[in-house]
Amino acid sequence: AVASCCQVCRSWNREIGQDSPNLWLHLLQRQEWSQEIPAHMGAQDSNADQCRALRSLFQNHYVAVRDARALALAIPSMQSTSRQSTQSVLPEIEVTYQAFGSRKHAPHDTDICVAVEEWAPNHVLAGYANECSLRLFQAVHFRGKEKRCKELVCQNVDPYKSTKKRTCRLNAVGLDEETIGCLCHVSSSKLDDDISAFILVVMQREDFLMGESSAVAAKGGGDVTSEEL
């Protein structure tokens, strides 16, 4: 109802969503969350200032509770020893969880996911350190209401992958509406161990999407079957 009221006109949108602190105060009270505004948010000299502070306070509470619930749901599944366990996939609540290790062509267990970026609604881009790769996933419906993480694209971003003289490790990933930036650490027998050499790999989103999934690449082309999701 509140969201509908905000769409009636600009005045209502400004009053409910921007100027009045009452909405965010009500949401905090309904969840019985702390309404005390931290000192670092500064003085609240006007309704607009108080509205921004309470909105930030509500968002901080919500993110903390959401992440805690996600961990409580995911950890038992991650500890499951059977790949065929029904706990390896959880129904969608606020998040969709799937044990990535149970997928074919997944990164090695010791690999580290250094970044997860929102690509688009229901799409995330993940970067893996040791294999220096980017993988694009989509949450898709699978067998009714269940959702699975389908890998759409997997690309190795190591500029030295064709040579054995240098190796790269992915350290960080960032993206905007057009490009993807990858910060890679370069190691070589010619470089002093105390010297860190880094290289920034930049590619267009459209170029990245021309890649294949790891399953398709392993099969030498063709479609990915449902068993490979």
CSV table of N, CA and C in Angstrom, one decimal, residues 79-145:
chain,number,residue,atom,x,y,z
A,79,GLN,N,27.7,-28.2,4.8
A,79,GLN,CA,28.3,-29.2,5.6
A,79,GLN,C,27.8,-30.6,5.2
A,80,SER,N,26.8,-30.7,4.4
A,80,SER,CA,26.3,-32.0,3.9
A,80,SER,C,27.4,-32.7,3.1
A,81,THR,N,27.6,-34.0,3.4
A,81,THR,CA,28.7,-34.7,2.8
A,81,THR,C,28.2,-35.4,1.5
A,82,SER,N,26.9,-35.5,1.3
A,82,SER,CA,26.3,-36.2,0.1
A,82,SER,C,26.0,-35.1,-0.9
A,83,ARG,N,26.6,-35.3,-2.1
A,83,ARG,CA,26.2,-34.4,-3.2
A,83,ARG,C,24.8,-34.5,-3.7
A,84,GLN,N,24.2,-35.6,-3.5
A,84,GLN,CA,22.9,-35.9,-3.9
A,84,GLN,C,21.9,-35.5,-2.8
A,85,SER,N,22.4,-35.0,-1.7
A,85,SER,CA,21.5,-34.7,-0.6
A,85,SER,C,20.4,-33.6,-1.0
A,86,THR,N,19.2,-33.8,-0.5
A,86,THR,CA,18.2,-32.8,-0.8
A,86,THR,C,18.5,-31.5,-0.2
A,87,GLN,N,19.5,-31.4,0.7
A,87,GLN,CA,19.8,-30.2,1.4
A,87,GLN,C,20.8,-29.4,0.5
A,88,SER,N,21.3,-29.9,-0.6
A,88,SER,CA,22.2,-29.2,-1.4
A,88,SER,C,21.6,-28.0,-2.2
A,89,VAL,N,20.2,-28.0,-2.2
A,89,VAL,CA,19.5,-26.9,-2.8
A,89,VAL,C,18.4,-26.5,-1.9
A,90,LEU,N,18.3,-25.2,-1.7
A,90,LEU,CA,17.2,-24.7,-0.8
A,90,LEU,C,16.2,-23.9,-1.5
A,91,PRO,N,15.0,-24.0,-1.1
A,91,PRO,CA,13.9,-23.2,-1.8
A,91,PRO,C,14.2,-21.7,-1.7
A,92,GLU,N,13.8,-20.9,-2.6
A,92,GLU,CA,14.0,-19.5,-2.6
A,92,GLU,C,13.2,-18.9,-1.5
A,93,ILE,N,13.8,-18.1,-0.6
A,93,ILE,CA,13.1,-17.3,0.4
A,93,ILE,C,13.5,-15.8,0.1
A,94,GLU,N,14.6,-15.4,0.6
A,94,GLU,CA,15.2,-14.1,0.2
A,94,GLU,C,16.4,-14.3,-0.7
A,95,VAL,N,17.0,-15.5,-0.6
A,95,VAL,CA,18.1,-15.8,-1.4
A,95,VAL,C,17.9,-17.2,-2.0
A,96,THR,N,18.7,-17.5,-3.0
A,96,THR,CA,18.7,-18.9,-3.6
A,96,THR,C,20.1,-19.4,-3.4
A,97,TYR,N,20.2,-20.6,-2.7
A,97,TYR,CA,21.5,-21.2,-2.4
A,97,TYR,C,21.6,-22.5,-3.1
A,98,GLN,N,22.8,-22.8,-3.7
A,98,GLN,CA,23.1,-24.1,-4.3
A,98,GLN,C,24.5,-24.4,-4.0
A,99,ALA,N,24.8,-25.6,-3.6
A,99,ALA,CA,26.2,-26.0,-3.3
A,99,ALA,C,27.0,-26.0,-4.6
A,100,PHE,N,27.8,-25.0,-4.8
A,100,PHE,CA,28.5,-24.9,-6.1
A,100,PHE,C,29.5,-26.1,-6.3
A,101,GLY,N,30.0,-26.7,-5.2
A,101,GLY,CA,30.9,-27.8,-5.4
A,101,GLY,C,30.3,-29.0,-6.0
A,102,SER,N,28.9,-29.1,-6.0
A,102,SER,CA,28.2,-30.3,-6.5
A,102,SER,C,28.0,-30.2,-8.0
A,103,ARG,N,28.3,-29.0,-8.6
A,103,ARG,CA,28.2,-28.8,-10.0
A,103,ARG,C,29.4,-29.4,-10.8
A,104,LYS,N,29.2,-29.8,-12.0
A,104,LYS,CA,30.3,-30.2,-12.9
A,104,LYS,C,31.1,-29.0,-13.3
A,105,HIS,N,32.4,-29.2,-13.4
A,105,HIS,CA,33.3,-28.1,-13.9
A,105,HIS,C,33.3,-26.9,-12.9
A,106,ALA,N,33.1,-27.2,-11.7
A,106,ALA,CA,33.2,-26.1,-10.7
A,106,ALA,C,34.7,-25.9,-10.4
A,107,PRO,N,35.0,-24.7,-9.9
A,107,PRO,CA,36.4,-24.4,-9.5
A,107,PRO,C,36.8,-25.4,-8.4
A,108,HIS,N,38.1,-25.6,-8.2
A,108,HIS,CA,38.6,-26.5,-7.2
A,108,HIS,C,38.2,-26.0,-5.8
A,109,ASP,N,38.1,-27.0,-4.9
A,109,ASP,CA,37.6,-26.7,-3.5
A,109,ASP,C,38.4,-25.6,-2.8
A,110,THR,N,39.7,-25.6,-3.2
A,110,THR,CA,40.6,-24.6,-2.5
A,110,THR,C,40.6,-23.2,-3.1
A,111,ASP,N,39.9,-23.1,-4.3
A,111,ASP,CA,39.9,-21.8,-4.9
A,111,ASP,C,39.0,-20.8,-4.1
A,112,ILE,N,39.3,-19.5,-4.3
A,112,ILE,CA,38.7,-18.5,-3.5
A,112,ILE,C,37.8,-17.6,-4.4
A,113,CYS,N,36.6,-17.4,-4.0
A,113,CYS,CA,35.7,-16.4,-4.7
A,113,CYS,C,36.1,-15.0,-4.2
A,114,VAL,N,36.7,-14.2,-5.0
A,114,VAL,CA,37.2,-12.9,-4.5
A,114,VAL,C,36.1,-11.8,-4.7
A,115,ALA,N,35.1,-12.0,-5.6
A,115,ALA,CA,34.1,-11.0,-5.8
A,115,ALA,C,32.8,-11.6,-6.3
A,116,VAL,N,31.7,-11.0,-5.9
A,116,VAL,CA,30.4,-11.3,-6.4
A,116,VAL,C,29.7,-9.9,-6.7
A,117,GLU,N,29.4,-9.7,-8.0
A,117,GLU,CA,28.9,-8.4,-8.4
A,117,GLU,C,27.5,-8.7,-9.1
A,118,GLU,N,26.6,-7.8,-8.8
A,118,GLU,CA,25.2,-7.9,-9.4
A,118,GLU,C,25.4,-7.5,-10.9
A,119,TRP,N,25.0,-8.4,-11.8
A,119,TRP,CA,25.1,-8.1,-13.2
A,119,TRP,C,23.8,-7.5,-13.7
A,120,ALA,N,22.7,-8.1,-13.3
A,120,ALA,CA,21.3,-7.7,-13.7
A,120,ALA,C,20.4,-8.5,-12.7
A,121,PRO,N,19.1,-8.2,-12.8
A,121,PRO,CA,18.2,-8.9,-11.9
A,121,PRO,C,18.3,-10.4,-12.2
A,122,ASN,N,18.5,-11.2,-11.1
A,122,ASN,CA,18.6,-12.6,-11.1
A,122,ASN,C,19.9,-13.1,-11.8
A,123,HIS,N,20.9,-12.2,-12.0
A,123,HIS,CA,22.2,-12.5,-12.6
A,123,HIS,C,23.3,-12.0,-11.7
A,124,VAL,N,24.3,-12.8,-11.4
A,124,VAL,CA,25.5,-12.3,-10.6
A,124,VAL,C,26.8,-12.8,-11.4
A,125,LEU,N,27.8,-11.9,-11.2
A,125,LEU,CA,29.1,-12.2,-11.8
A,125,LEU,C,30.0,-12.5,-10.6
A,126,ALA,N,30.7,-13.7,-10.7
A,126,ALA,CA,31.6,-14.1,-9.7
A,126,ALA,C,33.0,-14.2,-10.2
A,127,GLY,N,34.0,-13.8,-9.4
A,127,GLY,CA,35.4,-14.0,-9.8
A,127,GLY,C,36.2,-14.9,-8.9
A,128,TYR,N,37.0,-15.8,-9.5
A,128,TYR,CA,37.7,-16.8,-8.8
A,128,TYR,C,39.2,-16.6,-8.9
A,129,ALA,N,39.9,-16.6,-7.7
A,129,ALA,CA,41.3,-16.2,-7.7
A,129,ALA,C,42.2,-17.1,-8.4
A,130,ASN,N,42.3,-18.3,-8.0
A,130,ASN,CA,43.3,-19.2,-8.5
A,130,ASN,C,43.2,-19.5,-10.0
A,131,GLU,N,42.0,-19.7,-10.5
A,131,GLU,CA,41.8,-20.0,-11.9
A,131,GLU,C,41.7,-18.7,-12.7
A,132,CYS,N,41.7,-17.6,-12.0
A,132,CYS,CA,41.7,-16.3,-12.7
A,132,CYS,C,40.5,-16.2,-13.7
A,133,SER,N,39.3,-16.5,-13.2
A,133,SER,CA,38.2,-16.6,-14.1
A,133,SER,C,37.0,-15.8,-13.6
A,134,LEU,N,36.1,-15.4,-14.6
A,134,LEU,CA,34.9,-14.8,-14.3
A,134,LEU,C,33.8,-15.8,-14.7
A,135,ARG,N,32.7,-15.9,-13.9
A,135,ARG,CA,31.6,-16.8,-14.2
A,135,ARG,C,30.3,-16.0,-14.0
A,136,LEU,N,29.5,-16.1,-14.9
A,136,LEU,CA,28.2,-15.4,-14.9
A,136,LEU,C,27.1,-16.4,-14.6
A,137,PHE,N,26.3,-16.2,-13.5
A,137,PHE,CA,25.2,-17.1,-13.1
A,137,PHE,C,23.9,-16.4,-13.2
A,138,GLN,N,22.9,-17.3,-13.5
A,138,GLN,CA,21.5,-16.8,-13.5
A,138,GLN,C,20.6,-17.7,-12.6
A,139,ALA,N,19.8,-17.1,-11.8
A,139,ALA,CA,18.8,-17.9,-11.0
A,139,ALA,C,17.6,-18.2,-11.9
A,140,VAL,N,17.4,-19.5,-12.2
A,140,VAL,CA,16.4,-20.0,-13.1
A,140,VAL,C,15.5,-20.9,-12.4
A,141,HIS,N,14.2,-21.0,-12.8
A,141,HIS,CA,13.2,-21.9,-12.2
A,141,HIS,C,13.6,-23.3,-12.7
A,142,PHE,N,13.5,-24.3,-11.7
A,142,PHE,CA,13.9,-25.7,-12.0
A,142,PHE,C,12.9,-26.6,-11.2
A,143,ARG,N,12.1,-27.4,-12.0
A,143,ARG,CA,11.2,-28.3,-11.3
A,143,ARG,C,10.2,-27.6,-10.4
A,144,GLY,N,9.4,-26.8,-10.9
A,144,GLY,CA,8.4,-26.1,-10.1
A,144,GLY,C,8.9,-24.8,-9.5
A,145,LYS,N,8.7,-24.7,-8.2
A,145,LYS,CA,9.1,-23.4,-7.6
A,145,LYS,C,10.6,-23.4,-7.2
